[in-house]
């Protein structure tokens, strides 16, 4: 699906892809152009981006590959190529879902490409068409708005993962199980993916906000990119805590499991110590009731059981004195 919007002289109009290519390659055209490509087949998308708009084939390759790339920014002179990531959280599977957003920013145009639906961009498109959001502020401000709506979704994702981490910690303390350790490993993987996404995204926003591309991002709009940068930094700090929570969850699980194992071993050791004296007595005197025990006396059986009781009481008293039970 291709959506094209062109603003000129205060009017918003939809143009054809061919007209959009001509406008983007015309350095003297007035207004702002936004073209959004969603899940376009590889060959038509390559034809439009590389031959129609004239973008470098390396940038187009990054757009069309099937993997989700790390956020980055490349300078091609008269335009910059930005790779960003949209993050969402699947509450059913407890997995972090990453999707790639590619943005070409020129002086008078913004071309975005993504192979997954982006509801935020759909809402932006609707607001622009309805006149609730305008394009007069320029292509750099439009690119900032696109990146801002993507970054705004980071905080709810991190908060959802933090809530799951807190619930996992309580589960480990109450009822540790094999599912807990698997959940802890998944939490750690989510934390690592967050770190891989947020760190490079912070660097991208930092490069733009400090004025590294003055021809494409005007000084008066750098402050808005700096605001997006601040959001990424805050979320990154929160995400670093999730990694610590994941490591703590694994440590807590192992600790609780070891404590339960130690309790079981302690109980078995106490039972073994209690039964050791009767075992010793029966081994020495035997249990041949027909002959009478010990040594043929009629009261031998009673004496043997009395020894059991006396020795076990002595063992229990010793264990109690040593505070082992």
PDB file of C-alpha atoms in Angstrom:
ATOM      1  CA  UNK A   1       0.000   0.000   0.000  1.00  0.00           C
ATOM      2  CA  UNK A   2       1.272   3.460  -0.936  1.00  0.00           C
ATOM      3  CA  UNK A   3      -0.030   6.693   0.569  1.00  0.00           C
ATOM      4  CA  UNK A   4       1.105  10.015  -0.821  1.00  0.00           C
ATOM      5  CA  UNK A   5       0.356  13.455   0.574  1.00  0.00           C
ATOM      6  CA  UNK A   6       1.602  16.764  -0.767  1.00  0.00           C
ATOM      7  CA  UNK A   7       1.170  20.120   0.950  1.00  0.00           C
ATOM      8  CA  UNK A   8       1.565  23.315  -1.027  1.00  0.00           C
ATOM      9  CA  UNK A   9       0.084  26.781  -0.477  1.00  0.00           C
ATOM     10  CA  UNK A  10      -1.829  25.547   2.529  1.00  0.00           C
ATOM     11  CA  UNK A  11      -3.573  22.758   0.607  1.00  0.00           C
ATOM     12  CA  UNK A  12      -3.241  19.015   1.158  1.00  0.00           C
ATOM     13  CA  UNK A  13      -3.578  16.796  -1.892  1.00  0.00           C
ATOM     14  CA  UNK A  14      -2.934  13.182  -2.774  1.00  0.00           C
ATOM     15  CA  UNK A  15      -0.605  12.611  -5.712  1.00  0.00           C
ATOM     16  CA  UNK A  16       0.321   9.554  -7.736  1.00  0.00           C
ATOM     17  CA  UNK A  17       3.616   7.725  -7.056  1.00  0.00           C
ATOM     18  CA  UNK A  18       4.992   9.020 -10.365  1.00  0.00           C
ATOM     19  CA  UNK A  19       4.112  12.592  -9.426  1.00  0.00           C
ATOM     20  CA  UNK A  20       5.642  12.043  -5.990  1.00  0.00           C
ATOM     21  CA  UNK A  21       8.922  10.895  -7.584  1.00  0.00           C
ATOM     22  CA  UNK A  22       9.000  13.981  -9.759  1.00  0.00           C
ATOM     23  CA  UNK A  23       8.334  16.287  -6.813  1.00  0.00           C
ATOM     24  CA  UNK A  24      10.997  14.631  -4.646  1.00  0.00           C
ATOM     25  CA  UNK A  25      13.644  14.961  -7.376  1.00  0.00           C
ATOM     26  CA  UNK A  26      12.747  18.577  -8.186  1.00  0.00           C
ATOM     27  CA  UNK A  27      14.940  20.818  -5.973  1.00  0.00           C
ATOM     28  CA  UNK A  28      12.800  23.845  -6.757  1.00  0.00           C
ATOM     29  CA  UNK A  29       9.396  22.486  -5.875  1.00  0.00           C
ATOM     30  CA  UNK A  30       7.447  24.136  -3.096  1.00  0.00           C
ATOM     31  CA  UNK A  31       5.685  22.419  -0.231  1.00  0.00           C
ATOM     32  CA  UNK A  32       6.244  19.206   1.675  1.00  0.00           C
ATOM     33  CA  UNK A  33       5.823  15.656   0.347  1.00  0.00           C
ATOM     34  CA  UNK A  34       5.156  12.557   2.453  1.00  0.00           C
ATOM     35  CA  UNK A  35       5.077   9.116   0.875  1.00  0.00           C
ATOM     36  CA  UNK A  36       4.395   6.094   3.092  1.00  0.00           C
ATOM     37  CA  UNK A  37       4.964   2.576   1.746  1.00  0.00           C
ATOM     38  CA  UNK A  38       3.536  -0.311   3.743  1.00  0.00           C
ATOM     39  CA  UNK A  39       4.259  -3.973   2.960  1.00  0.00           C
ATOM     40  CA  UNK A  40       4.967  -3.289  -0.702  1.00  0.00           C
ATOM     41  CA  UNK A  41       6.345  -6.241  -2.710  1.00  0.00           C
ATOM     42  CA  UNK A  42      10.110  -6.157  -2.961  1.00  0.00           C
ATOM     43  CA  UNK A  43      10.515  -5.539  -6.699  1.00  0.00           C
ATOM     44  CA  UNK A  44       7.953  -2.714  -7.085  1.00  0.00           C
ATOM     45  CA  UNK A  45       9.273  -1.118  -3.895  1.00  0.00           C
ATOM     46  CA  UNK A  46      12.855  -1.309  -5.156  1.00  0.00           C
ATOM     47  CA  UNK A  47      11.841   0.167  -8.491  1.00  0.00           C
ATOM     48  CA  UNK A  48      10.089   3.070  -6.780  1.00  0.00           C
ATOM     49  CA  UNK A  49      12.744   3.804  -4.158  1.00  0.00           C
ATOM     50  CA  UNK A  50      15.876   3.265  -6.216  1.00  0.00           C
ATOM     51  CA  UNK A  51      14.840   4.310  -9.699  1.00  0.00           C
ATOM     52  CA  UNK A  52      11.882   6.546  -8.943  1.00  0.00           C
ATOM     53  CA  UNK A  53      13.215   8.551  -5.995  1.00  0.00           C
ATOM     54  CA  UNK A  54      16.876   7.923  -6.760  1.00  0.00           C
ATOM     55  CA  UNK A  55      17.912   6.584  -3.371  1.00  0.00           C
ATOM     56  CA  UNK A  56      21.194   4.717  -2.978  1.00  0.00           C
ATOM     57  CA  UNK A  57      20.912   0.970  -3.483  1.00  0.00           C
ATOM     58  CA  UNK A  58      22.551   0.266  -0.096  1.00  0.00           C
ATOM     59  CA  UNK A  59      19.806   2.184   1.685  1.00  0.00           C
ATOM     60  CA  UNK A  60      17.166   0.422  -0.415  1.00  0.00           C
ATOM     61  CA  UNK A  61      18.712  -2.955   0.471  1.00  0.00           C
ATOM     62  CA  UNK A  62      18.421  -2.068   4.159  1.00  0.00           C
ATOM     63  CA  UNK A  63      14.755  -1.236   3.603  1.00  0.00           C
ATOM     64  CA  UNK A  64      13.867  -4.448   1.842  1.00  0.00           C
ATOM     65  CA  UNK A  65      15.785  -7.052   3.839  1.00  0.00           C
ATOM     66  CA  UNK A  66      13.640  -9.402   5.911  1.00  0.00           C
ATOM     67  CA  UNK A  67      15.430  -8.987   9.247  1.00  0.00           C
ATOM     68  CA  UNK A  68      14.870  -6.154  11.701  1.00  0.00           C
ATOM     69  CA  UNK A  69      17.966  -3.956  11.544  1.00  0.00           C
ATOM     70  CA  UNK A  70      19.533  -2.067  14.414  1.00  0.00           C
ATOM     71  CA  UNK A  71      18.586   1.642  14.465  1.00  0.00           C
ATOM     72  CA  UNK A  72      21.067   3.788  12.567  1.00  0.00           C
ATOM     73  CA  UNK A  73      21.391   6.950  10.465  1.00  0.00           C
ATOM     74  CA  UNK A  74      23.308   7.325   7.165  1.00  0.00           C
ATOM     75  CA  UNK A  75      24.139  10.600   5.457  1.00  0.00           C
ATOM     76  CA  UNK A  76      23.802  10.620   1.656  1.00  0.00           C
ATOM     77  CA  UNK A  77      24.316  14.351   1.162  1.00  0.00           C
ATOM     78  CA  UNK A  78      20.981  15.677  -0.045  1.00  0.00           C
ATOM     79  CA  UNK A  79      19.032  13.255   2.167  1.00  0.00           C
ATOM     80  CA  UNK A  80      19.575  11.112   5.246  1.00  0.00           C
ATOM     81  CA  UNK A  81      18.427   7.541   5.773  1.00  0.00           C
ATOM     82  CA  UNK A  82      17.124   6.621   9.249  1.00  0.00           C
ATOM     83  CA  UNK A  83      16.395   3.125  10.527  1.00  0.00           C
ATOM     84  CA  UNK A  84      14.179   3.078  13.635  1.00  0.00           C
ATOM     85  CA  UNK A  85      12.439   0.304  15.517  1.00  0.00           C
ATOM     86  CA  UNK A  86       8.855   0.151  16.697  1.00  0.00           C
ATOM     87  CA  UNK A  87       8.477  -1.894  19.892  1.00  0.00           C
ATOM     88  CA  UNK A  88       5.348  -3.637  21.130  1.00  0.00           C
ATOM     89  CA  UNK A  89       4.686  -6.267  23.780  1.00  0.00           C
ATOM     90  CA  UNK A  90       2.700  -9.462  23.329  1.00  0.00           C
ATOM     91  CA  UNK A  91       1.096 -10.039  26.731  1.00  0.00           C
ATOM     92  CA  UNK A  92       0.017 -13.593  25.833  1.00  0.00           C
ATOM     93  CA  UNK A  93       3.478 -14.870  24.939  1.00  0.00           C
ATOM     94  CA  UNK A  94       5.397 -12.320  27.089  1.00  0.00           C
ATOM     95  CA  UNK A  95       7.597 -11.509  24.119  1.00  0.00           C
ATOM     96  CA  UNK A  96       8.971  -8.218  22.858  1.00  0.00           C
ATOM     97  CA  UNK A  97       7.936  -7.653  19.232  1.00  0.00           C
ATOM     98  CA  UNK A  98      10.263  -5.536  17.067  1.00  0.00           C
ATOM     99  CA  UNK A  99       9.356  -3.968  13.725  1.00  0.00           C
ATOM    100  CA  UNK A 100      11.497  -1.823  11.453  1.00  0.00           C
ATOM    101  CA  UNK A 101      10.657   1.662  10.204  1.00  0.00           C
ATOM    102  CA  UNK A 102      12.794   3.251   7.481  1.00  0.00           C
ATOM    103  CA  UNK A 103      12.707   7.011   6.863  1.00  0.00           C
ATOM    104  CA  UNK A 104      14.301   9.005   4.039  1.00  0.00           C
ATOM    105  CA  UNK A 105      14.477  12.681   4.973  1.00  0.00           C
ATOM    106  CA  UNK A 106      15.191  15.356   2.373  1.00  0.00           C
ATOM    107  CA  UNK A 107      14.727  19.105   2.441  1.00  0.00           C
ATOM    108  CA  UNK A 108      11.193  18.920   1.053  1.00  0.00           C
ATOM    109  CA  UNK A 109      10.187  15.281   1.417  1.00  0.00           C
ATOM    110  CA  UNK A 110       9.839  12.386   3.844  1.00  0.00           C
ATOM    111  CA  UNK A 111       9.625   8.844   2.468  1.00  0.00           C
ATOM    112  CA  UNK A 112       8.791   6.127   5.002  1.00  0.00           C
ATOM    113  CA  UNK A 113       8.864   2.376   4.409  1.00  0.00           C
ATOM    114  CA  UNK A 114       7.768  -0.484   6.687  1.00  0.00           C
ATOM    115  CA  UNK A 115       6.739  -4.072   6.040  1.00  0.00           C
ATOM    116  CA  UNK A 116       4.478  -4.246   9.117  1.00  0.00           C
ATOM    117  CA  UNK A 117       1.359  -2.176   9.853  1.00  0.00           C
ATOM    118  CA  UNK A 118       2.032   0.976  11.866  1.00  0.00           C
ATOM    119  CA  UNK A 119      -1.261   2.204  13.383  1.00  0.00           C
ATOM    120  CA  UNK A 120       0.457   5.407  14.511  1.00  0.00           C
ATOM    121  CA  UNK A 121       1.253   6.400  10.935  1.00  0.00           C
ATOM    122  CA  UNK A 122      -2.306   5.582   9.869  1.00  0.00           C
ATOM    123  CA  UNK A 123      -3.563   7.989  12.520  1.00  0.00           C
ATOM    124  CA  UNK A 124      -1.085  10.653  11.399  1.00  0.00           C
ATOM    125  CA  UNK A 125      -2.199  10.272   7.808  1.00  0.00           C
ATOM    126  CA  UNK A 126      -5.857  10.606   8.803  1.00  0.00           C
ATOM    127  CA  UNK A 127      -5.186  13.702  10.905  1.00  0.00           C
ATOM    128  CA  UNK A 128      -3.269  15.364   8.072  1.00  0.00           C
ATOM    129  CA  UNK A 129      -6.013  14.623   5.539  1.00  0.00           C
ATOM    130  CA  UNK A 130      -8.680  15.935   7.926  1.00  0.00           C
ATOM    131  CA  UNK A 131      -6.665  19.095   8.543  1.00  0.00           C
ATOM    132  CA  UNK A 132      -6.077  18.446  12.250  1.00  0.00           C
ATOM    133  CA  UNK A 133      -2.333  18.210  11.590  1.00  0.00           C
ATOM    134  CA  UNK A 134      -0.539  20.320   9.013  1.00  0.00           C
ATOM    135  CA  UNK A 135       2.686  19.971   7.065  1.00  0.00           C
ATOM    136  CA  UNK A 136       3.612  23.645   6.874  1.00  0.00           C
ATOM    137  CA  UNK A 137       6.368  23.264   9.465  1.00  0.00           C
ATOM    138  CA  UNK A 138       8.518  21.352   7.008  1.00  0.00           C
ATOM    139  CA  UNK A 139       9.842  17.910   6.217  1.00  0.00           C
ATOM    140  CA  UNK A 140      12.238  17.887   9.182  1.00  0.00           C
ATOM    141  CA  UNK A 141       9.376  18.503  11.621  1.00  0.00           C
ATOM    142  CA  UNK A 142       7.294  15.790   9.914  1.00  0.00           C
ATOM    143  CA  UNK A 143      10.175  13.315  10.315  1.00  0.00           C
ATOM    144  CA  UNK A 144      10.475  14.316  13.961  1.00  0.00           C
ATOM    145  CA  UNK A 145       6.730  13.680  14.442  1.00  0.00           C
ATOM    146  CA  UNK A 146       7.008  10.231  12.855  1.00  0.00           C
ATOM    147  CA  UNK A 147       9.935   9.282  15.095  1.00  0.00           C
ATOM    148  CA  UNK A 148       8.185  10.760  18.132  1.00  0.00           C
ATOM    149  CA  UNK A 149       5.043   8.624  17.738  1.00  0.00           C
ATOM    150  CA  UNK A 150       7.278   5.550  17.430  1.00  0.00           C
ATOM    151  CA  UNK A 151       9.295   6.425  20.550  1.00  0.00           C
ATOM    152  CA  UNK A 152       6.130   7.208  22.526  1.00  0.00           C
ATOM    153  CA  UNK A 153       5.251   3.501  22.405  1.00  0.00           C
ATOM    154  CA  UNK A 154       8.508   2.559  24.150  1.00  0.00           C
ATOM    155  CA  UNK A 155       7.377   3.569  27.638  1.00  0.00           C
ATOM    156  CA  UNK A 156       4.208   1.392  27.786  1.00  0.00           C
ATOM    157  CA  UNK A 157       6.248  -1.565  26.535  1.00  0.00           C
ATOM    158  CA  UNK A 158       8.904  -1.162  29.222  1.00  0.00           C
ATOM    159  CA  UNK A 159       6.265  -0.661  31.932  1.00  0.00           C
ATOM    160  CA  UNK A 160       4.454  -3.847  30.846  1.00  0.00           C
ATOM    161  CA  UNK A 161       7.694  -5.845  30.988  1.00  0.00           C
ATOM    162  CA  UNK A 162       8.475  -4.370  34.430  1.00  0.00           C
ATOM    163  CA  UNK A 163       5.062  -5.491  35.711  1.00  0.00           C
ATOM    164  CA  UNK A 164       5.671  -9.019  34.438  1.00  0.00           C
ATOM    165  CA  UNK A 165       9.093  -8.990  36.107  1.00  0.00           C
ATOM    166  CA  UNK A 166       7.529  -8.037  39.463  1.00  0.00           C
ATOM    167  CA  UNK A 167       4.888 -10.778  39.114  1.00  0.00           C
ATOM    168  CA  UNK A 168       7.580 -13.315  38.242  1.00  0.00           C
ATOM    169  CA  UNK A 169       9.543 -12.417  41.358  1.00  0.00           C
ATOM    170  CA  UNK A 170       6.466 -13.047  43.524  1.00  0.00           C
ATOM    171  CA  UNK A 171       5.782 -16.375  41.783  1.00  0.00           C
ATOM    172  CA  UNK A 172       9.340 -17.518  42.398  1.00  0.00           C
ATOM    173  CA  UNK A 173       9.034 -16.766  46.105  1.00  0.00           C
ATOM    174  CA  UNK A 174       5.578 -18.377  46.473  1.00  0.00           C
ATOM    175  CA  UNK A 175       5.624 -21.380  44.136  1.00  0.00           C
ATOM    176  CA  UNK A 176       8.909 -21.838  42.250  1.00  0.00           C
ATOM    177  CA  UNK A 177       8.637 -24.140  39.250  1.00  0.00           C
ATOM    178  CA  UNK A 178      10.311 -24.932  35.950  1.00  0.00           C
ATOM    179  CA  UNK A 179       8.006 -22.414  34.258  1.00  0.00           C
ATOM    180  CA  UNK A 180       9.507 -19.673  36.421  1.00  0.00           C
ATOM    181  CA  UNK A 181      13.034 -20.229  35.165  1.00  0.00           C
ATOM    182  CA  UNK A 182      11.793 -20.244  31.549  1.00  0.00           C
ATOM    183  CA  UNK A 183       9.942 -16.976  32.198  1.00  0.00           C
ATOM    184  CA  UNK A 184      13.102 -15.513  33.720  1.00  0.00           C
ATOM    185  CA  UNK A 185      15.125 -16.463  30.651  1.00  0.00           C
ATOM    186  CA  UNK A 186      12.495 -14.897  28.382  1.00  0.00           C
ATOM    187  CA  UNK A 187      12.581 -11.755  30.518  1.00  0.00           C
ATOM    188  CA  UNK A 188      16.339 -11.583  30.150  1.00  0.00           C
ATOM    189  CA  UNK A 189      16.088 -11.997  26.373  1.00  0.00           C
ATOM    190  CA  UNK A 190      13.531  -9.180  26.220  1.00  0.00           C
ATOM    191  CA  UNK A 191      15.870  -6.987  28.262  1.00  0.00           C
ATOM    192  CA  UNK A 192      18.740  -7.698  25.860  1.00  0.00           C
ATOM    193  CA  UNK A 193      16.564  -6.884  22.832  1.00  0.00           C
ATOM    194  CA  UNK A 194      15.487  -3.642  24.496  1.00  0.00           C
ATOM    195  CA  UNK A 195      19.109  -2.717  25.065  1.00  0.00           C
ATOM    196  CA  UNK A 196      20.019  -3.473  21.435  1.00  0.00           C
ATOM    197  CA  UNK A 197      17.161  -1.291  20.200  1.00  0.00           C
ATOM    198  CA  UNK A 198      17.299   1.649  22.610  1.00  0.00           C
ATOM    199  CA  UNK A 199      21.059   2.254  22.660  1.00  0.00           C
ATOM    200  CA  UNK A 200      21.450   2.784  18.888  1.00  0.00           C
ATOM    201  CA  UNK A 201      18.158   4.713  18.758  1.00  0.00           C
ATOM    202  CA  UNK A 202      19.527   7.082  21.406  1.00  0.00           C
ATOM    203  CA  UNK A 203      22.640   7.649  19.289  1.00  0.00           C
ATOM    204  CA  UNK A 204      20.527   8.384  16.196  1.00  0.00           C
ATOM    205  CA  UNK A 205      18.447  11.008  17.983  1.00  0.00           C
ATOM    206  CA  UNK A 206      21.557  12.492  19.583  1.00  0.00           C
ATOM    207  CA  UNK A 207      23.251  12.966  16.212  1.00  0.00           C
ATOM    208  CA  UNK A 208      20.214  14.742  14.789  1.00  0.00           C
ATOM    209  CA  UNK A 209      19.517  16.908  17.841  1.00  0.00           C
ATOM    210  CA  UNK A 210      23.085  18.225  18.138  1.00  0.00           C
ATOM    211  CA  UNK A 211      22.987  19.703  14.615  1.00  0.00           C
ATOM    212  CA  UNK A 212      24.997  17.178  12.640  1.00  0.00           C
ATOM    213  CA  UNK A 213      22.743  17.615   9.578  1.00  0.00           C
ATOM    214  CA  UNK A 214      22.088  21.388   9.354  1.00  0.00           C
ATOM    215  CA  UNK A 215      21.016  21.302   5.693  1.00  0.00           C
ATOM    216  CA  UNK A 216      18.187  18.861   6.412  1.00  0.00           C
ATOM    217  CA  UNK A 217      17.261  19.574  10.050  1.00  0.00           C
ATOM    218  CA  UNK A 218      16.927  23.267  10.762  1.00  0.00           C
ATOM    219  CA  UNK A 219      18.273  24.661  14.014  1.00  0.00           C
ATOM    220  CA  UNK A 220      14.838  25.763  15.217  1.00  0.00           C
ATOM    221  CA  UNK A 221      13.599  22.168  15.013  1.00  0.00           C
ATOM    222  CA  UNK A 222      16.603  20.520  16.653  1.00  0.00           C
ATOM    223  CA  UNK A 223      15.052  21.131  20.057  1.00  0.00           C
ATOM    224  CA  UNK A 224      12.131  18.878  19.102  1.00  0.00           C
ATOM    225  CA  UNK A 225      14.508  16.082  18.171  1.00  0.00           C
ATOM    226  CA  UNK A 226      16.240  16.680  21.495  1.00  0.00           C
ATOM    227  CA  UNK A 227      12.914  16.072  23.225  1.00  0.00           C
ATOM    228  CA  UNK A 228      12.613  12.704  21.470  1.00  0.00           C
ATOM    229  CA  UNK A 229      16.209  11.966  22.497  1.00  0.00           C
ATOM    230  CA  UNK A 230      15.322  12.664  26.137  1.00  0.00           C
ATOM    231  CA  UNK A 231      12.402  10.228  25.924  1.00  0.00           C
ATOM    232  CA  UNK A 232      14.679   7.492  24.596  1.00  0.00           C
ATOM    233  CA  UNK A 233      17.241   8.124  27.354  1.00  0.00           C
ATOM    234  CA  UNK A 234      14.603   7.865  30.085  1.00  0.00           C
ATOM    235  CA  UNK A 235      13.199   4.651  28.684  1.00  0.00           C
ATOM    236  CA  UNK A 236      16.710   3.222  28.293  1.00  0.00           C
ATOM    237  CA  UNK A 237      17.390   3.849  31.978  1.00  0.00           C
ATOM    238  CA  UNK A 238      14.196   1.999  32.869  1.00  0.00           C
ATOM    239  CA  UNK A 239      15.127  -0.863  30.560  1.00  0.00           C
ATOM    240  CA  UNK A 240      18.483  -1.297  32.289  1.00  0.00           C
ATOM    241  CA  UNK A 241      16.584  -2.125  35.484  1.00  0.00           C
ATOM    242  CA  UNK A 242      14.739  -4.935  33.671  1.00  0.00           C
ATOM    243  CA  UNK A 243      18.053  -6.662  32.934  1.00  0.00           C
ATOM    244  CA  UNK A 244      18.874  -6.526  36.642  1.00  0.00           C
ATOM    245  CA  UNK A 245      15.411  -7.862  37.492  1.00  0.00           C
ATOM    246  CA  UNK A 246      15.901 -10.770  35.098  1.00  0.00           C
ATOM    247  CA  UNK A 247      19.250 -11.690  36.643  1.00  0.00           C
ATOM    248  CA  UNK A 248      17.752 -11.325  40.127  1.00  0.00           C
ATOM    249  CA  UNK A 249      14.813 -13.571  39.178  1.00  0.00           C
ATOM    250  CA  UNK A 250      17.161 -16.335  38.023  1.00  0.00           C
ATOM    251  CA  UNK A 251      19.284 -15.967  41.163  1.00  0.00           C
ATOM    252  CA  UNK A 252      16.189 -16.008  43.379  1.00  0.00           C
ATOM    253  CA  UNK A 253      14.866 -19.133  41.686  1.00  0.00           C
ATOM    254  CA  UNK A 254      18.155 -20.972  42.181  1.00  0.00           C
ATOM    255  CA  UNK A 255      18.320 -19.777  45.791  1.00  0.00           C
ATOM    256  CA  UNK A 256      14.773 -20.893  46.613  1.00  0.00           C
ATOM    257  CA  UNK A 257      15.343 -24.241  44.887  1.00  0.00           C
ATOM    258  CA  UNK A 258      18.600 -24.810  46.764  1.00  0.00           C
ATOM    259  CA  UNK A 259      16.934 -23.919  50.058  1.00  0.00           C
ATOM    260  CA  UNK A 260      14.180 -26.460  49.440  1.00  0.00           C
ATOM    261  CA  UNK A 261      16.759 -29.090  48.502  1.00  0.00           C
ATOM    262  CA  UNK A 262      18.751 -28.322  51.657  1.00  0.00           C
ATOM    263  CA  UNK A 263      15.594 -28.685  53.749  1.00  0.00           C
ATOM    264  CA  UNK A 264      14.875 -32.063  52.177  1.00  0.00           C
ATOM    265  CA  UNK A 265      18.449 -33.230  52.741  1.00  0.00           C
ATOM    266  CA  UNK A 266      18.319 -31.982  56.328  1.00  0.00           C
ATOM    267  CA  UNK A 267      15.111 -33.938  56.968  1.00  0.00           C
ATOM    268  CA  UNK A 268      16.598 -37.085  55.464  1.00  0.00           C
ATOM    269  CA  UNK A 269      19.724 -36.671  57.574  1.00  0.00           C
ATOM    270  CA  UNK A 270      17.646 -36.322  60.776  1.00  0.00           C
ATOM    271  CA  UNK A 271      15.604 -39.428  59.906  1.00  0.00           C
ATOM    272  CA  UNK A 272      18.816 -41.356  59.203  1.00  0.00           C
ATOM    273  CA  UNK A 273      20.340 -40.286  62.544  1.00  0.00           C
ATOM    274  CA  UNK A 274      17.166 -41.291  64.427  1.00  0.00           C
ATOM    275  CA  UNK A 275      17.106 -44.759  62.895  1.00  0.00           C
ATOM    276  CA  UNK A 276      20.860 -45.332  63.287  1.00  0.00           C
ATOM    277  CA  UNK A 277      20.761 -46.450  67.005  1.00  0.00           C
ATOM    278  CA  UNK A 278      17.967 -49.052  66.434  1.00  0.00           C
ATOM    279  CA  UNK A 279      19.860 -50.331  63.423  1.00  0.00           C
ATOM    280  CA  UNK A 280      23.021 -50.679  65.548  1.00  0.00           C
ATOM    281  CA  UNK A 281      21.183 -52.520  68.333  1.00  0.00           C
ATOM    282  CA  UNK A 282      19.448 -54.963  65.993  1.00  0.00           C
ATOM    283  CA  UNK A 283      22.733 -55.562  64.210  1.00  0.00           C
ATOM    284  CA  UNK A 284      24.507 -56.458  67.447  1.00  0.00           C
ATOM    285  CA  UNK A 285      21.807 -58.583  69.105  1.00  0.00           C
ATOM    286  CA  UNK A 286      19.872 -59.910  66.124  1.00  0.00           C
ATOM    287  CA  UNK A 287      16.094 -60.313  66.023  1.00  0.00           C
ATOM    288  CA  UNK A 288      15.564 -64.021  66.417  1.00  0.00           C
ATOM    289  CA  UNK A 289      12.458 -63.940  68.633  1.00  0.00           C
ATOM    290  CA  UNK A 290      12.257 -67.718  68.887  1.00  0.00           C
ATOM    291  CA  UNK A 291      15.449 -67.832  70.988  1.00  0.00           C
ATOM    292  CA  UNK A 292      14.589 -64.856  73.165  1.00  0.00           C
ATOM    293  CA  UNK A 293      16.765 -61.741  73.162  1.00  0.00           C
ATOM    294  CA  UNK A 294      19.291 -60.801  74.124  1.00  0.00           C
ATOM    295  CA  UNK A 295      21.213 -64.001  74.882  1.00  0.00           C
ATOM    296  CA  UNK A 296      18.120 -66.160  75.473  1.00  0.00           C
ATOM    297  CA  UNK A 297      16.471 -63.997  78.159  1.00  0.00           C
ATOM    298  CA  UNK A 298      12.665 -63.863  78.039  1.00  0.00           C
ATOM    299  CA  UNK A 299      12.668 -60.082  78.504  1.00  0.00           C
ATOM    300  CA  UNK A 300      15.175 -59.545  75.686  1.00  0.00           C
ATOM    301  CA  UNK A 301      12.663 -58.122  73.197  1.00  0.00           C
ATOM    302  CA  UNK A 302      11.386 -55.582  75.720  1.00  0.00           C
ATOM    303  CA  UNK A 303      14.959 -54.577  76.542  1.00  0.00           C
ATOM    304  CA  UNK A 304      15.789 -54.102  72.875  1.00  0.00           C
ATOM    305  CA  UNK A 305      12.829 -51.768  72.271  1.00  0.00           C
ATOM    306  CA  UNK A 306      13.644 -49.891  75.450  1.00  0.00           C
ATOM    307  CA  UNK A 307      17.143 -49.320  74.112  1.00  0.00           C
ATOM    308  CA  UNK A 308      15.593 -48.015  70.879  1.00  0.00           C
ATOM    309  CA  UNK A 309      13.587 -45.439  72.794  1.00  0.00           C
ATOM    310  CA  UNK A 310      16.430 -44.382  75.089  1.00  0.00           C
ATOM    311  CA  UNK A 311      18.964 -43.993  72.285  1.00  0.00           C
ATOM    312  CA  UNK A 312      16.521 -42.098  70.022  1.00  0.00           C
ATOM    313  CA  UNK A 313      15.625 -39.741  72.862  1.00  0.00           C
ATOM    314  CA  UNK A 314      19.307 -39.168  73.482  1.00  0.00           C
ATOM    315  CA  UNK A 315      19.889 -38.411  69.773  1.00  0.00           C
ATOM    316  CA  UNK A 316      16.909 -36.031  69.653  1.00  0.00           C
ATOM    317  CA  UNK A 317      18.103 -34.270  72.802  1.00  0.00           C
ATOM    318  CA  UNK A 318      21.564 -33.833  71.291  1.00  0.00           C
ATOM    319  CA  UNK A 319      20.155 -32.470  68.021  1.00  0.00           C
ATOM    320  CA  UNK A 320      17.943 -30.105  69.964  1.00  0.00           C
ATOM    321  CA  UNK A 321      20.895 -28.944  72.096  1.00  0.00           C
ATOM    322  CA  UNK A 322      22.900 -28.228  68.922  1.00  0.00           C
ATOM    323  CA  UNK A 323      19.816 -26.421  67.478  1.00  0.00           C
ATOM    324  CA  UNK A 324      19.754 -28.678  64.451  1.00  0.00           C
ATOM    325  CA  UNK A 325      16.011 -29.254  64.809  1.00  0.00           C
TER     326      UNK A 325
END
